[in-house]
Structures are given as C-alpha cells and as structure tokens.
Coordinates of C-alpha atoms and ligand atoms in Angstrom, one line a residue:
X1 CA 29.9 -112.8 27.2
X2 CA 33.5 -113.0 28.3
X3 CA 35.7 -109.3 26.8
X4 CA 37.5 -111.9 23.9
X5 CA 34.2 -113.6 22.8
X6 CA 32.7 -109.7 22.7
X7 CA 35.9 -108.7 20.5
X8 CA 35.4 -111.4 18.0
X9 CA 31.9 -110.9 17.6
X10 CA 32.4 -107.2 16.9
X11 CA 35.4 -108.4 14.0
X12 CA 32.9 -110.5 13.1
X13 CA 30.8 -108.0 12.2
X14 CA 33.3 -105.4 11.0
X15 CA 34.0 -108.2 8.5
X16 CA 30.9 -108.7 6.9
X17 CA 30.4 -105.3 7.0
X18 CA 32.8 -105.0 4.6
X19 CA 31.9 -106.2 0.9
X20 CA 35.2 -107.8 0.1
X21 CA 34.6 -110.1 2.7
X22 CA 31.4 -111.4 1.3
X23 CA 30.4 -114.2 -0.4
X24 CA 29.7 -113.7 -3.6
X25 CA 25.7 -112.6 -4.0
X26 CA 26.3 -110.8 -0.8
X27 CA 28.7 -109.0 -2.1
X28 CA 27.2 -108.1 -5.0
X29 CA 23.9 -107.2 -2.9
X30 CA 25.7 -105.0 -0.5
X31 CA 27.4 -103.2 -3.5
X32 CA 24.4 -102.7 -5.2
X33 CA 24.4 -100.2 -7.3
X34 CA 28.3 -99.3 -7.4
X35 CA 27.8 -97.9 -11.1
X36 CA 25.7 -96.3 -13.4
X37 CA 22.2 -98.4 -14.7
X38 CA 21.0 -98.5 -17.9
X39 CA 17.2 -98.1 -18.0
X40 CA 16.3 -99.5 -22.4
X41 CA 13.4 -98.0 -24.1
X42 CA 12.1 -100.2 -26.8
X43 CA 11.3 -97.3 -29.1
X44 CA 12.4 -94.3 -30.3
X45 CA 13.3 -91.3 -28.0
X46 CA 10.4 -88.7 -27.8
X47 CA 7.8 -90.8 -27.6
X48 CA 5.7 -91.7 -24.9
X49 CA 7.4 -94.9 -23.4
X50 CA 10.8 -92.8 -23.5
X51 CA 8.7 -89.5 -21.6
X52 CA 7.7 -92.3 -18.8
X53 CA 11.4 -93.9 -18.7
X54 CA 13.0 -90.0 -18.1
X55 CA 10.7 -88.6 -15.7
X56 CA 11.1 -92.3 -13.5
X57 CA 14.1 -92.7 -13.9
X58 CA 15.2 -88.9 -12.7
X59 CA 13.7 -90.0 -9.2
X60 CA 15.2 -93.4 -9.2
X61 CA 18.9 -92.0 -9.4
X62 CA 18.5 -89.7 -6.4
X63 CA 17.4 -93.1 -4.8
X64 CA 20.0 -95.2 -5.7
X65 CA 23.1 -92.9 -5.5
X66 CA 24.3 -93.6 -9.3
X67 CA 23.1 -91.9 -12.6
X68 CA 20.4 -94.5 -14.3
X69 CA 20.6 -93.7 -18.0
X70 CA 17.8 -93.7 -20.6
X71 CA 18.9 -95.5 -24.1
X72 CA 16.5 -95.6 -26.9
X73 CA 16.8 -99.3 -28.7
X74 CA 13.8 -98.8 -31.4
X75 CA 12.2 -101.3 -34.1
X76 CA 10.4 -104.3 -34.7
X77 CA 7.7 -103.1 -32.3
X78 CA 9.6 -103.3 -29.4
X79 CA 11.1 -106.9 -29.7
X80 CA 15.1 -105.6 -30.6
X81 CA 14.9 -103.7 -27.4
X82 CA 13.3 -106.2 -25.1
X83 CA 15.9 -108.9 -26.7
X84 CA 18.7 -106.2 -25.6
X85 CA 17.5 -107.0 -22.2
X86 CA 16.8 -110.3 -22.4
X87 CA 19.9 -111.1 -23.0
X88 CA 22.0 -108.8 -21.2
X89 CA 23.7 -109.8 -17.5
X90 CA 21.3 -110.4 -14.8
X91 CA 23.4 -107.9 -12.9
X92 CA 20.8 -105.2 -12.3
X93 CA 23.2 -102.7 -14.3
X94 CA 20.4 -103.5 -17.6
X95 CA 16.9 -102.9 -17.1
X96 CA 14.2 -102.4 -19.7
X97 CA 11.2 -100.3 -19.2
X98 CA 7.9 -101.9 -21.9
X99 CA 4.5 -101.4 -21.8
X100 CA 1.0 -103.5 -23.0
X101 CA 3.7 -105.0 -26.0
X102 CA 5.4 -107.4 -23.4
X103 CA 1.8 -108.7 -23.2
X104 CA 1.2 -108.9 -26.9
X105 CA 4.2 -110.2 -28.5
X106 CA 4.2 -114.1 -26.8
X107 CA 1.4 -114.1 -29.8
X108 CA 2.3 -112.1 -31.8
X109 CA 5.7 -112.8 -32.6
X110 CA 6.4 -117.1 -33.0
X111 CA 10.1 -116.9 -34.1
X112 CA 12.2 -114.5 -31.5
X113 CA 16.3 -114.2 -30.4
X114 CA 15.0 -114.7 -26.8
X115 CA 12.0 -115.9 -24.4
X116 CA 9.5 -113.1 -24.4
X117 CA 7.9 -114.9 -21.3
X118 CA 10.6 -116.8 -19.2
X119 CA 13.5 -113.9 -20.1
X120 CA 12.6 -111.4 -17.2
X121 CA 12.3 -110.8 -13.6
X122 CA 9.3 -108.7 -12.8
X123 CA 10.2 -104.8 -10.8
X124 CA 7.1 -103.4 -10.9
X125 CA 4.3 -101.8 -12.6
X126 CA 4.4 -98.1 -13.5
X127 CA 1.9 -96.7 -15.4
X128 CA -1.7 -97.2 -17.3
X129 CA -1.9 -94.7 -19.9
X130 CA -5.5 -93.5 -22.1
X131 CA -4.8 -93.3 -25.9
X132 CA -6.2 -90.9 -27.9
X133 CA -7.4 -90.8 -31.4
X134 CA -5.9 -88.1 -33.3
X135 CA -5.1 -87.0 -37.0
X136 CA -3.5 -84.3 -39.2
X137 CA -4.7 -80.9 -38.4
X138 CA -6.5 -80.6 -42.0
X139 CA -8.1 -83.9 -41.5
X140 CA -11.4 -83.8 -43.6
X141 CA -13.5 -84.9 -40.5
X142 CA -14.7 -82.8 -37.5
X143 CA -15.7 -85.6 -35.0
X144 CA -15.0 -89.2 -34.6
X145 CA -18.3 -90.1 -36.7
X146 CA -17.2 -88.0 -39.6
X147 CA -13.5 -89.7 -39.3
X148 CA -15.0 -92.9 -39.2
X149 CA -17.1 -91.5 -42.5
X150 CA -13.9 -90.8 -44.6
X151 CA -12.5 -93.7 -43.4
X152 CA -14.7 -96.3 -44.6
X153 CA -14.6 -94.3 -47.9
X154 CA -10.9 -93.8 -48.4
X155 CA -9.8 -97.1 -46.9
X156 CA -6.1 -97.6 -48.0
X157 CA -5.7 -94.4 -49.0
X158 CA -5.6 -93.6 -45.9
X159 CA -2.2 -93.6 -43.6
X160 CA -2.4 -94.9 -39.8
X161 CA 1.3 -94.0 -37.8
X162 CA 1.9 -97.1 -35.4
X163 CA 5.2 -98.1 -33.4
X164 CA 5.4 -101.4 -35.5
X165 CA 3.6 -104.4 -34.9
X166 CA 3.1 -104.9 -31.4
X167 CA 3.4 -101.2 -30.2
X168 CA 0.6 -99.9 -28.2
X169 CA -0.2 -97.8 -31.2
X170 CA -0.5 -100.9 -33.4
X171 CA -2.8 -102.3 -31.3
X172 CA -4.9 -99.8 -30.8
X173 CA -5.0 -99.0 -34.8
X174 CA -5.8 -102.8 -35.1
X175 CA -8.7 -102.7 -32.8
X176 CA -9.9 -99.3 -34.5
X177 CA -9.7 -100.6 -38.1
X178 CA -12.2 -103.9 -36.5
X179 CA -14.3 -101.2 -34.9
X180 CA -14.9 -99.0 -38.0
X181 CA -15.1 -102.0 -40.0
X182 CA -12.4 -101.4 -42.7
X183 CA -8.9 -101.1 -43.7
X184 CA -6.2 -98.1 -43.9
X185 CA -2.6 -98.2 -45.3
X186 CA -0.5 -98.8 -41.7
X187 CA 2.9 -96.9 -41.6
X188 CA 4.9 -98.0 -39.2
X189 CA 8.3 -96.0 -37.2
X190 CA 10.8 -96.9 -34.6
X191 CA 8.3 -95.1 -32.3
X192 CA 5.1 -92.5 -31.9
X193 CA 7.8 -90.0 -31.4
X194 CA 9.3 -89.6 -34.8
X195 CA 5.3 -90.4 -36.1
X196 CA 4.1 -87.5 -34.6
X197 CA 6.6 -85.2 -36.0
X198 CA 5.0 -86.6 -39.8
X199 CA 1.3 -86.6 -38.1
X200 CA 2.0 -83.1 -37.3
X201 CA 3.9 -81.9 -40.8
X202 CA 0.2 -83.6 -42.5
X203 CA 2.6 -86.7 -44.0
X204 CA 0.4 -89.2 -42.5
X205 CA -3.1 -88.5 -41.6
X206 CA -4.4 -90.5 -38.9
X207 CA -2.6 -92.1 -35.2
X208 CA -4.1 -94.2 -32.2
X209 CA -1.4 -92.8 -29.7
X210 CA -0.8 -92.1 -25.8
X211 CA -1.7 -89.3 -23.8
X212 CA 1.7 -89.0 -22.7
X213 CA 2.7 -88.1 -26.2
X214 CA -0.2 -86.7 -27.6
X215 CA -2.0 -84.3 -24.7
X216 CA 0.7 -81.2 -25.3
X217 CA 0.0 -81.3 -29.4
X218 CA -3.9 -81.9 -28.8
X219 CA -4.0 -78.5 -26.6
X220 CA -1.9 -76.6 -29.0
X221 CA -3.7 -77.4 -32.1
X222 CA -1.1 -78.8 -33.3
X223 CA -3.0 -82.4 -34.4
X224 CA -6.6 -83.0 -34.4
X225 CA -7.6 -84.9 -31.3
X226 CA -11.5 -87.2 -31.9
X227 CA -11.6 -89.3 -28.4
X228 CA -10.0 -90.4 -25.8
X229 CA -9.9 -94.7 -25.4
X230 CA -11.2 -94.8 -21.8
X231 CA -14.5 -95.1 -20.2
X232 CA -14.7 -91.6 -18.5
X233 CA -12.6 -88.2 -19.8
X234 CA -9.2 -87.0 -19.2
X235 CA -8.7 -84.5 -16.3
X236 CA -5.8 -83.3 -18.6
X237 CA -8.0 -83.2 -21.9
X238 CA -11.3 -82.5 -20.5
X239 CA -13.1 -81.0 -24.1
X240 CA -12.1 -84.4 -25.5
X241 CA -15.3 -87.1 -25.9
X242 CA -14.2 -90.4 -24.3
X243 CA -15.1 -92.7 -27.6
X244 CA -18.1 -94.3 -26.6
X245 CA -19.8 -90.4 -26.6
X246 CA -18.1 -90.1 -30.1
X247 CA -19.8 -92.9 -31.0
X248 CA -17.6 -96.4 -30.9
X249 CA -18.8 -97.5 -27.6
X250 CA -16.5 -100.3 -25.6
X251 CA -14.1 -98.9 -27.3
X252 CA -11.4 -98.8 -24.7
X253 CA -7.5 -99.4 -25.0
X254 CA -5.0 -98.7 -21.9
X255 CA -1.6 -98.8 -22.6
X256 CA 0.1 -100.2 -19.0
X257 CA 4.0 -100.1 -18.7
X258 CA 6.2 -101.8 -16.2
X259 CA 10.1 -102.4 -15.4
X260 CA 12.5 -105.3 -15.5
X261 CA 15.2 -106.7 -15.4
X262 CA 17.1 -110.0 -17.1
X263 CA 15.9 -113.6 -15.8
X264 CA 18.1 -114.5 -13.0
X265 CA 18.6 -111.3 -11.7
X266 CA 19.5 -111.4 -8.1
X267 CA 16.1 -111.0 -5.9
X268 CA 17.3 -108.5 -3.4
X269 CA 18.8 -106.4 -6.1
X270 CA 14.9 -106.6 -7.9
X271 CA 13.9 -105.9 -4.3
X272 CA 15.9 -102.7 -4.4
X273 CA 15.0 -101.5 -7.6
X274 CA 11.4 -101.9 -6.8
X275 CA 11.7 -99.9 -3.9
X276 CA 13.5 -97.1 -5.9
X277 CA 10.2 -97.6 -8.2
X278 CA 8.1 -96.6 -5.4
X279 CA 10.1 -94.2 -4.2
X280 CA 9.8 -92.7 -8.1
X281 CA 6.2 -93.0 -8.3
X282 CA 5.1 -91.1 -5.1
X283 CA 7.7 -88.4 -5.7
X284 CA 5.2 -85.5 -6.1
X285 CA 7.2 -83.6 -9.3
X286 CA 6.7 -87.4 -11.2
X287 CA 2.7 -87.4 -10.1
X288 CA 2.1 -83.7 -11.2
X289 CA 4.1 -84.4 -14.3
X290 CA 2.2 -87.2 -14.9
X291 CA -0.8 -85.9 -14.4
X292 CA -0.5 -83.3 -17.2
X293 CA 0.5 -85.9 -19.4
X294 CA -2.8 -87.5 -19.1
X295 CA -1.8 -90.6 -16.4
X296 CA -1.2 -91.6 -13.1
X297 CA 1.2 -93.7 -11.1
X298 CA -0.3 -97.2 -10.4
X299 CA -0.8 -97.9 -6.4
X300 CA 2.7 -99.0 -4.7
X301 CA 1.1 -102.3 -3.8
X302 CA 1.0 -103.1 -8.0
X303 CA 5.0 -101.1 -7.8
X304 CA 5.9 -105.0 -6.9
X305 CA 7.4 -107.8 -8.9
X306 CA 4.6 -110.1 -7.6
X307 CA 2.0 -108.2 -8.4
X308 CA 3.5 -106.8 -11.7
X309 CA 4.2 -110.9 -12.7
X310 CA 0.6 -111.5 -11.9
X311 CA -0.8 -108.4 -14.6
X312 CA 1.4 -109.7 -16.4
X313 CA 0.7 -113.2 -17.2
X314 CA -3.3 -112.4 -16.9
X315 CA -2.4 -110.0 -19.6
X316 CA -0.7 -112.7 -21.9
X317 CA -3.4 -114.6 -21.4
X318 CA -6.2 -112.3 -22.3
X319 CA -4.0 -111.4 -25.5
X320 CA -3.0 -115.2 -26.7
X321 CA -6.9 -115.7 -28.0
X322 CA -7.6 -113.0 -29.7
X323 CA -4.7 -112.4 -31.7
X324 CA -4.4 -116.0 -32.6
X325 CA -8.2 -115.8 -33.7
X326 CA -7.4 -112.9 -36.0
X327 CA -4.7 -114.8 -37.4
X328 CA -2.6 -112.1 -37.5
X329 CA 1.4 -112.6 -36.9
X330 CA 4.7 -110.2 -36.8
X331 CA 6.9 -113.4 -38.3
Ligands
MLT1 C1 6.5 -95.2 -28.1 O1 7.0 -95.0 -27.0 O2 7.0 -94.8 -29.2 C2 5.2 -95.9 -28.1 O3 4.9 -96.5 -26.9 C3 5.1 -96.8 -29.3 C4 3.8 -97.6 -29.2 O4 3.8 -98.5 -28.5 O5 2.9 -97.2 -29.9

C-alpha cells in the first residue's frame, strides 16, 4: 500500500468514526443512547410491574451511560400505557416494559388507538412471576378451602382488587372465580399497588396478585396469604401451600413480563438494548432482589427479541380461544 493510499484509508476511517459523518441510521446507531430513555409502566407506581421496571432498569443505565427513567402510565388494564408506546418514535428513547396483558389484550380488547400485535419490536423477556392468593387480614377464612367456602356463599358481596381488565390480576381473579365456581363484585385500580394499600386498610377483601408485590405484606402479616399459583412452593414464601395442596389443583397462573420498543425501531439499537437486558438480568444485586421478591430472571437465551417474539405470539395464541369462548370483552 503506497504512504497516500495508507493516509486516505486512515481519513477514511477517522471519518466514519465520527457520527456526523454518517449516514443517517448509522449515525443514529453510533449515537445510541446520547440521552435519557424512558422505560413506561402500564400501571400504577408500587405495584409489581413498576418493582420489576426499577430494579432493571437501575442496571440498564450503568450499561448504557444515560439515566433510563421509570414513568407510571396506569388504566384501562394496561392498554393507555402500551398505546403510549405504540405510538411514540421508534427512536429507542420510549420503551415499555408489560407483562402476560400484551398476550391477553389482542382478545380482549376489539376496538384499540393502536395495533396491540404489529405496534412493537420485541427486546427481551424478563421475568415469570408466581401469583399468590391473598385477602384482608380479618378475612373470615383460614385456608384456601374455607375462602373458597365464604365465597361461594357471599358471592357479590364479596370485593376482588384487579389492575382492570386485562391485568395479570384480572386474569387470575377470572380464572379463580371459574375455579370456585361463582361470582364476586370485581374492583378494579390503575394497578395492584394502590389495591393493596385498600386490601391492606380491610376496604376490599380478596386479590389474585404477584409475588413481587405481595411476598413483603404476606411475611409481615400484613394481608392474609392462601396459595401460591405454581406447581411447586416459593423459596421466598416457603409456609405458603402451592394451590393444588390447598385444594384447586391445576390451578396455576404465571405472570411473564418483557421489554419493547415501538414498531420500526432501528434493529441494532433493539440489539443494544437487549444486550443492556442481559447485562440487567445477570447483575447479581437484580437476581438476589429478585429472589426475595418471589422470581427469577428468565435464561439470557429468552433475554432476545427472537425468542421473546416467539413467547409472545405462542402466548396470543393460547389466549385468543379461551377468552373468545368465555365471551368475555374489555370494549
Ligand atoms: C401492576 O403492576 O399493578 C400489576 O401488574 C397489575 C396487574 O397486572 O395485575
């Protein structure tokens, strides 16, 4: 290589080192991030999507160099939030953090301000979180069998907390009401945060929530905890019958979350924000925080937009059937 070609090659490379000089989507890829990213919850701060969001997204700032902040955008289930996203830039600056609802509400909900399907790029998977079945601390009922018990004799006298229709908590009161065989009075909040504050305080006496919401009020008597939703116990809540002992057996309900951002996102900038994922979800302070809460990180094989698109649409899939056989809609 003759000393001029060598000195052009080395401009050359000086250049495109240098963002200004590239084209467009290169530029924007060798920026990324160059300022703060908002991380949406779908529901109200305190509850157990929003305890996820913090703890990941703590880790994920570190990775990325630039602050990525947590906003709470609450109500109708979920939906106003993931529409926030939906429709935001596909500029990797707005990302939205959902759980089991993004697999719901393509059935659930028929008339929507955006595509719940075909309005996101996939990051990653996160989290599958146990639910437990808890009620006001003066609950009539010492076990699941006597709950079930007043239940079937109070029916809508009774008051279930859910997030709103298509909330993990809505779900899983859904799917306990067809287990038990009747029906309660549903109450329904921006989020499991603000209903456990009313569960605790005895306003509303029953709620189907997460153990990342739930395990810290369980242990401290705070709320009457009857079973955990998953086949084998809780390493957090060990005391605490899965519901098959209790006596509802297949009765299991797994709340998993994952990250995103708007359709037509740039896919090296989904690239690096799944790699900040992983990077979140094997830090150990996130695992050991976790694992108090009752959960675990997912493998970071599923921390992949592939493999997160794949749950995904499986999940959709599963869900379409069942809640168009039960007939029951959000709209
Ligand atoms: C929350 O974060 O408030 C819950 O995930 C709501 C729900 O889905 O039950």
């Amino acid at each position: 290589m003759t000393e001029l070609t060598r000195r052009r090659a080395l401009a050359l490379a000086a250049a495109l080192a240098t963002p200004a000089l590239l084209p467009g989507t290169a530029r924007a890829q060798a920026a990324y991030p160059n300022r703060p990213i908002n991380i949406i919850v779908p529901f109200a701060a305190g509850g157990p999507t929003d305890v996820v969001t913090r703890l990941v997204a703590e880790v994920m700032a570190r990775d990325l160099g630039q602050p990525v902040v947590v906003e709470n955008v609450g109500g109708a289930g979920g939906t106003l939030g993931a529409q926030r996203v939906a429709q935001a830039r596909p500029d990797g600056y707005t990302l939205l953090l959902h759980h089991i609802g993004m697999g719901t509400t393509p059935a659930l909900y028929r008339r929507l301000a955006y595509d719940p399907v075909n309005g996101f790029e996939t990051v990653g998977l996160v989290t599958e979180v146990p639910m437990t079945i808890i009620a006001k601390k003066d609950f009539p009922a010492a076990n699941l069998a006597e709950m079930v018990r007043v239940m079937r004799e109070q029916k809508q006298s009774i008051n279930l907390a859910n997030a709103g229709v298509g909330a993990a908590s809505h779900l899983c009161g859904l799917l306990l009401q067809s287990a038990v065989q009747t029906q309660v009075t549903t109450i329904p909040y921006r989020g499991t945060g603000p209903a456990m504050t009313d569960l605790i305080g005895g306003t509303v006496d029953l709620m189907c929530d997460q153990t990342t919401n739930t395990t810290q009020q369980i242990r401290s008597g705070a709320v009457r905890a009857f079973a955990v939703t998953t086949s084998e116990r809780n390493a957090a809540l060990p005391d605490l019958p899965t519901a098959a002992e209790a006596g509802l057996p297949g009765f299991e309900v797994s709340v998993w979350h994952g990250l995103y951002a708007p359709k037509g996102t740039d896919a090296a900038i989904v690239a690096r924000l799944s790699r900040s994922l992983q990077v979140a979800l094997r830090d150990e302070r996130l695992v050991a925080r976790f694992a108090e809460l009752g959960t675990t990180p997912v493998s970071q094989e599923r921390a992949t937009p592939d493999a997160h698109r794949a749950y995904w649409q499986a999940d959709i899939a599963k869900w379409r059937p069942i809640i168009q056989a039960a007939g029951q809609y959000a709209d």
